[in-house]
Structures are given as C-alpha cells and as structure tokens.
Coordinates of C-alpha atoms in Angstrom, one line a residue:
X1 CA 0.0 0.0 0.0
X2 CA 1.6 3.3 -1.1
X3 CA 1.8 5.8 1.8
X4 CA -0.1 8.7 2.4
X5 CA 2.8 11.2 3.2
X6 CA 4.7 10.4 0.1
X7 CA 1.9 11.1 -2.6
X8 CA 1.8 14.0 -5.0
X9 CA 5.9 14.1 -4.1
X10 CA 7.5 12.8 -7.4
X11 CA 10.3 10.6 -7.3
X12 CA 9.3 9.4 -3.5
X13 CA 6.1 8.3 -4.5
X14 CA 7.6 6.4 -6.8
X15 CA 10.4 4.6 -4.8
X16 CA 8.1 3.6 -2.2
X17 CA 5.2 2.3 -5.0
X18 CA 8.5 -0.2 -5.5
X19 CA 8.1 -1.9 -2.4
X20 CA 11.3 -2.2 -1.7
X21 CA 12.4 -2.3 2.5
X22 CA 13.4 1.0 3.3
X23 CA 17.2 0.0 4.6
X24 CA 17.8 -1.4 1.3
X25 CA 16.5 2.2 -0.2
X26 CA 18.6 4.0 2.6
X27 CA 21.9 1.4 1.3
X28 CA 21.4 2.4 -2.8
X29 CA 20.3 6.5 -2.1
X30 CA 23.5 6.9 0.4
X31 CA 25.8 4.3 -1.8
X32 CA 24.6 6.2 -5.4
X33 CA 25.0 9.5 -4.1
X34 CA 29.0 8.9 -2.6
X35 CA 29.5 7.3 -6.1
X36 CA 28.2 10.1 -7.8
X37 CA 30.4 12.5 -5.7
X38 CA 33.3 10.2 -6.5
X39 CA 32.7 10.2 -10.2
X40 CA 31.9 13.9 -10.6
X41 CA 34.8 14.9 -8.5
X42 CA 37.6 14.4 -11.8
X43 CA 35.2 15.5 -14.3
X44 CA 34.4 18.9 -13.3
X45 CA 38.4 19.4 -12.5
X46 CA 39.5 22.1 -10.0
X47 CA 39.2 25.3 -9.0
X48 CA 41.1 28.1 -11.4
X49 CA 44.3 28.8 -9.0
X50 CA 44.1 32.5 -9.5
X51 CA 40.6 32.6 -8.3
X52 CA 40.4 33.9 -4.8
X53 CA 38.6 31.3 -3.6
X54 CA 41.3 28.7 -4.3
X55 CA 42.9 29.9 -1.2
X56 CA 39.8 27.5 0.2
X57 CA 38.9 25.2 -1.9
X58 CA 41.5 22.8 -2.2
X59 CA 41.2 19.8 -5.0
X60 CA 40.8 17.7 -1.6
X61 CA 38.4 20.1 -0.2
X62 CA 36.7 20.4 -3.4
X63 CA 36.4 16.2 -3.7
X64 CA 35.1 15.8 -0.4
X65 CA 32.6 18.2 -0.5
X66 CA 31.1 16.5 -3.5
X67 CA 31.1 13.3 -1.7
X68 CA 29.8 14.7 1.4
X69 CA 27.1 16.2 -0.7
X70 CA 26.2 13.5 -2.2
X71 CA 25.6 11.5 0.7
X72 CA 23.9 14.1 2.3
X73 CA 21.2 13.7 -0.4
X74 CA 20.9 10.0 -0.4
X75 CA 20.8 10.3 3.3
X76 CA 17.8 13.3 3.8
X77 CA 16.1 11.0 1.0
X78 CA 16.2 8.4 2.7
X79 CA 15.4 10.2 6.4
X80 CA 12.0 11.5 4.7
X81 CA 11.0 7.9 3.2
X82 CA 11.6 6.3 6.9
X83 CA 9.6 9.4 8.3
X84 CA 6.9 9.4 6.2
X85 CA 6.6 5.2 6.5
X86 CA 7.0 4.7 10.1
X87 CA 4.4 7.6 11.2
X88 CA 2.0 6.2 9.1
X89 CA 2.7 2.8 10.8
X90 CA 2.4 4.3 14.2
X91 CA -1.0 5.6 14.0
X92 CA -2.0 2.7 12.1
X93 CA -1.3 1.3 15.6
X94 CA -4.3 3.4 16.9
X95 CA -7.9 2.1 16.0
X96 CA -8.6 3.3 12.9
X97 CA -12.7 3.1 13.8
X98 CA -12.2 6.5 15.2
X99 CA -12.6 9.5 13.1
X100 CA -9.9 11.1 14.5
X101 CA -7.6 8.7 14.0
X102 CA -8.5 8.2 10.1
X103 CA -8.6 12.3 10.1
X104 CA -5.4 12.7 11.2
X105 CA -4.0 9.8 8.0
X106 CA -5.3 12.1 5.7
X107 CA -3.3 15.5 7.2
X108 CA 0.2 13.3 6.3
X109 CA 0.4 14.2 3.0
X110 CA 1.7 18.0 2.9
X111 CA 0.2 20.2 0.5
X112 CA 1.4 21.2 -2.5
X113 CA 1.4 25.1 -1.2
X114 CA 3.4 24.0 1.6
X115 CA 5.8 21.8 -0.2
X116 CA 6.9 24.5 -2.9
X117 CA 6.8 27.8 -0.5
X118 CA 9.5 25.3 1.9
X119 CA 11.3 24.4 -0.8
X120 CA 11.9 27.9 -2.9
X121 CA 12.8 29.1 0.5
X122 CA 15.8 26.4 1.5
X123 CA 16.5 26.2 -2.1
X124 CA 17.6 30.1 -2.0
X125 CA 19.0 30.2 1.3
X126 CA 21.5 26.8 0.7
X127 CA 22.3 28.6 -2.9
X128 CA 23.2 31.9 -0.6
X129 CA 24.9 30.0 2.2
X130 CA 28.3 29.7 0.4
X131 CA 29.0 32.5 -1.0
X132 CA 27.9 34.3 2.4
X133 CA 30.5 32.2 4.4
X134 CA 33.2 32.6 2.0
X135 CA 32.6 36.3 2.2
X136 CA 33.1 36.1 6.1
X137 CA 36.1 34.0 5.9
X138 CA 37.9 35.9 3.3
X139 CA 36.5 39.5 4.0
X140 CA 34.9 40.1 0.6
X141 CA 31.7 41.4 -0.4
X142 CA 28.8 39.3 -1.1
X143 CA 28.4 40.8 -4.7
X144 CA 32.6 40.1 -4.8
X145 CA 31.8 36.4 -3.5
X146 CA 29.4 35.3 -6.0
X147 CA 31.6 36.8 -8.6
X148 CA 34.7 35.2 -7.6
X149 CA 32.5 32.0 -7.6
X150 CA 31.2 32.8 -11.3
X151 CA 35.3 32.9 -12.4
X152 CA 36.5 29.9 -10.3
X153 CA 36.0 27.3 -12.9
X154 CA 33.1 24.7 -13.8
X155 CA 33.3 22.8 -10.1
X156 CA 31.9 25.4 -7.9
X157 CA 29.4 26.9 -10.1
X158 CA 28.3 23.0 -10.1
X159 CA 28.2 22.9 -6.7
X160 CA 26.8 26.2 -6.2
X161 CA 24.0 26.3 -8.2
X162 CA 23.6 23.2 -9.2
X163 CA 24.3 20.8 -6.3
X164 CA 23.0 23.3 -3.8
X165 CA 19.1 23.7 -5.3
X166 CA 19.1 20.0 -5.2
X167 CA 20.1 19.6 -1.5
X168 CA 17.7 22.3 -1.1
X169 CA 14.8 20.9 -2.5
X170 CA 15.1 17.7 -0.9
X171 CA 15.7 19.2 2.5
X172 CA 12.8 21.5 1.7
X173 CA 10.7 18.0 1.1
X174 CA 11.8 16.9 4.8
X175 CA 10.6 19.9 6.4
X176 CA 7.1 19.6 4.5
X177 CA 6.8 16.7 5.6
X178 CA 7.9 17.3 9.3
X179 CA 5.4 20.1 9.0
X180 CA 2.7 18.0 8.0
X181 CA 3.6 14.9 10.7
X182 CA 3.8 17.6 13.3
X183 CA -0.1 18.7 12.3
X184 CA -1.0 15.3 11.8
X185 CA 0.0 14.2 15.4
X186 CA -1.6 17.2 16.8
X187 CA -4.9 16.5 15.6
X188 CA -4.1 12.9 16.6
X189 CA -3.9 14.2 20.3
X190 CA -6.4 16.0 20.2
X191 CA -9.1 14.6 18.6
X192 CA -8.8 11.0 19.5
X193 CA -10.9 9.0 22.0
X194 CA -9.5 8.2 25.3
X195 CA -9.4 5.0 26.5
X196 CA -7.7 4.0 30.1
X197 CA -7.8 0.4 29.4
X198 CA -5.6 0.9 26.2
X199 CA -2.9 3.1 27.1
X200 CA -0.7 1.1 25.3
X201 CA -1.4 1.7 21.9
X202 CA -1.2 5.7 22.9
X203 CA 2.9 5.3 23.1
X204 CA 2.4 5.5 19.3
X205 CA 2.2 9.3 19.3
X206 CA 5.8 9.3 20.9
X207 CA 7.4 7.1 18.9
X208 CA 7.9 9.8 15.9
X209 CA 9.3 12.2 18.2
X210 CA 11.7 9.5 20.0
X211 CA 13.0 7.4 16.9
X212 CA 13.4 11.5 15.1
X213 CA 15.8 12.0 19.1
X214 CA 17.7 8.5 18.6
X215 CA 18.8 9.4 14.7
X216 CA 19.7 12.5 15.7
X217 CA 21.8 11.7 18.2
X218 CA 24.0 9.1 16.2
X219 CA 24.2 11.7 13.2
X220 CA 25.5 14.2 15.2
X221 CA 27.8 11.7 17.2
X222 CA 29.3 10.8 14.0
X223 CA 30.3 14.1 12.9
X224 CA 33.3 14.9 14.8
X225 CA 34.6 11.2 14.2
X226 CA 34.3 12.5 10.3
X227 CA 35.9 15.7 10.9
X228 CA 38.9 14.0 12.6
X229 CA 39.2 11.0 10.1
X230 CA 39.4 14.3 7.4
X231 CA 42.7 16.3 8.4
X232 CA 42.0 19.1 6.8
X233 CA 40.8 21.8 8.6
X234 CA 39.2 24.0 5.5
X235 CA 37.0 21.2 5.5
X236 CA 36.4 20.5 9.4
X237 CA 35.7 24.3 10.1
X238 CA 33.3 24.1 6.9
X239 CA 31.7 21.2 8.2
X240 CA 31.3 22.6 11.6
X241 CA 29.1 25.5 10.3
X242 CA 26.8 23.1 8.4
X243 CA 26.8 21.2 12.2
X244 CA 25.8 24.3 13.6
X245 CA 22.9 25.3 10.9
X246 CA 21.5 22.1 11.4
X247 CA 21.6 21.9 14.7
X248 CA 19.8 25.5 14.6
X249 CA 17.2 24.3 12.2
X250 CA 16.2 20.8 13.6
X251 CA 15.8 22.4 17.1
X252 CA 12.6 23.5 16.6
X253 CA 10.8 20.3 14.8
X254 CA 12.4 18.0 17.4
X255 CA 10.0 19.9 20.4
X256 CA 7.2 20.2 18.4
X257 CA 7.5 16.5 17.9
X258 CA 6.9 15.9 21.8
X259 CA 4.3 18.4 21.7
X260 CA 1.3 15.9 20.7
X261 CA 2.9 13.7 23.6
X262 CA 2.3 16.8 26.0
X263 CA -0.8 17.0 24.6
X264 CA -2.3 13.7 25.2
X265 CA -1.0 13.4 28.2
X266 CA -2.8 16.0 29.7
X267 CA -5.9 15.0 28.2
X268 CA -5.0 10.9 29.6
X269 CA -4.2 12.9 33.5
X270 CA -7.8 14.2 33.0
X271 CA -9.5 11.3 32.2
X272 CA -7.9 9.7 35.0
X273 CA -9.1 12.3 37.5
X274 CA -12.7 12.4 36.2
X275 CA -13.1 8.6 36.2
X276 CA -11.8 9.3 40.0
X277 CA -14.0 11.8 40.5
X278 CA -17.0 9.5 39.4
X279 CA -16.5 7.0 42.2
X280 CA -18.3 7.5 45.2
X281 CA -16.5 8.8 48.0
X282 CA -16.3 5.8 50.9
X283 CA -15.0 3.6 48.0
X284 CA -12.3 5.6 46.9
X285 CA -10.7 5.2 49.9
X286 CA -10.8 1.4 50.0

C-alpha cells in the first residue's frame, strides 16, 4: 500500500510504490549518491588557482565536498522515506474506527502550497549559504563572493548552483513533511478518543518524536569522528558550520515532535481524574 505522506511528491512516491524495504533504499540512495560525488569529482576538474577562492577550496576540499554532498542527499532521501513510513505505521497502531484517527492519516500528505513555499525558500537560502561564508572568511563582499565564484571554474558553479538547489529541495521536502507529521500528530492528540484500558497503543504518538531523538543523536555523534578521520581543517571548520545550521534548524521540529505527547497526556491525566471523580466517596478510599 503506497503511503499517504509520500503522494503528490515525485520521485518518492515512486520509490516507495516499489516496495522495496526502506534499509535497502537507505543502502542504494546513500551508496549512489558517494559514487556520484566520487565520479563527478575528476570530471568537473578544480578550482582556477588565480581565483580567490582557491585559497579555500582545495582539490581535496573540493572532492570531499562533492562526496559529502552527495551522501547528504541519499541520506535526507532516505530520512523523509523512513519518516513518512513509520508515522504512518504508528497511527495505524491506533484504531482506525475512530474519526480522529482516520482524520489525522489524511493530514500526512503535505500540500502542494506548503511543499513548494519550503522548498523555494531552503533552495535560496542553501544557494546563498556559500557564497555568504566565503565572504566572512575571506573579507569580501557578497556581490565580490558570488563573482569570484562565477570565475573559479566549472566545479563550484556545479556545486553552487547546481548541487545546492538539489540539496535544497530535498531538505525542503523533509521539512514539508515534518510540518505535515507535526499537524498530523496534533490533531491525533487531540481529537482522538480516550481509552484507560488501552494506554498502550497511545505510546504510538511518541514514537515519531523518540525514533526523530535516537537518529539525531547518532548523526550528530558521528560528525566529529568524520571531521577528525578528514585532516583538513578547511573542510572541518566548513563542516562545523553546516553542524551548527543544522543543529539551529532541527531544534525547533524535534519539540514540536513531543508536543502531541504533552498533549495527550494531559488529556489521559484528565481522564484519569474524572473517572476518580465519578467513584463514590467511601470507595475511593478502599
């Protein structure tokens, strides 16, 4: 059964109509996307050595930013099919009889509003992001940046506005579909029937929120180890301010991931105290 999140989204909706299991998806997006960085890497040659920003970008600083790049595409990819799948699977968990539950199914799929506003906006801002640090490391202008950029040779205008829309636009297809989990478990929460003798099944509107902590945790683990197995510290001090803007930008979904859990927990601690307050007084001491 295709899933709801992922429809409308092209290319997505047609990797997961394959039916493949999503590690073996995760294996081929991160695997193609190294070997695509690998094989670009000789044909778009190096930076021209009078260009200013040579000083920077190194031919090994230049290679591994095309690998890390393409990684970092199979791997948001492959972030937003485990999302979207294992959401959908969680409040599958909850009875689908109520209307809340089957309500809240629909509200996965982000709209198409939504979706292009999200990614025009982090497809701008990752072309921008560049050029801007360059001009703060080497004390240039922003006009000056973009034009040493334009004259450094085929590579960086590849990566600047080729490579960069397409991170962009898939990262922009994440956040959509954070957006439209986030609303999704919300109305979840909130709409849903309480019932104290299945508590259980409620643990399902935490597991988004807890599996999103767990990932997190190992990415960001991993990233010094990669900075230190790279000795090159163009590259580690480049990679620390993508660290940084990440860190700055997944702050926000992560909360509002536990919000729903806040949410229905409040509503479980009131159920509780008015099923209390329905038994008669001398028993409720027994």
């Amino acid at each position: 059964m295709a899933t709801v999140g992922l429809k409308g989204i092209w290319g997505l909706e047609q990797l997961d109509r394959t039916g493949i299991a999503t590690w073996k998806l995760g294996i081929l997006l991160m695997g193609g996307g190294v070997l695509m960085g690998v094989l670009l890497s000789p044909i778009l040659g190096e930076v021209n050595q009078d260009s200013v920003m040579a000083s920077f970008y190194t031919p090994r600083v230049v290679s591994l930013t095309l690998v890390v790049a393409g990684l970092y595409v199979g791997l948001s990819v492959f972030v937003t099919l485990v999302l979207a799948r294992t959401t959908e699977a969680d409040l599958r968990l909850l009875p689908l009889t109520d209307d809340g539950v089957t309500e809240s199914l629909k509200r996965l799929q982000p709209s198409t509003g939504t979706l292009l506003s999200i990614s025009i906006v982090l497809m701008m801002a990752i072309i921008a992001m560049l050029p801007v640090l360059r001009t703060l490391r080497l004390n240039i202008t922003i006009v000056e940046s973009f034009s040493a950029i334009h004259s450094s040779g085929l590579v960086l205008n590849v990566i600047v506005y080729g490579i960069s829309p397409i991170v962009g636009l898939v990262n922009g297809i994440m956040f959509a579909i954070f957006i439209s989990q986030f609303l999704s478990l919300i109305h979840t929460a909130r709409r849903m029937k309480v019932d104290l003798l299945q508590l259980n099944h409620y643990s399902a509107i935490a597991n988004p929120a807890v599996r999103l902590s767990l990932f997190l945790l190992a990415l960001f683990s991993l990233w010094p180890l990669m900075m230190l197995y790279v000795s090159d510290p163009r590259f580690s001090s480049g990679m620390t301010s993508i660290a940084l803007i990440m860190m700055l930008a997944i702050s926000p979904i992560l909360i509002l991931y536990f919000y729903p859990v806040l949410i229905l927990r409040n509503r479980i601690r009131d159920e509780k105290q008015k099923e209390l307050n329905a038994v008669p007084g001398p028993r409720r001491h027994q």
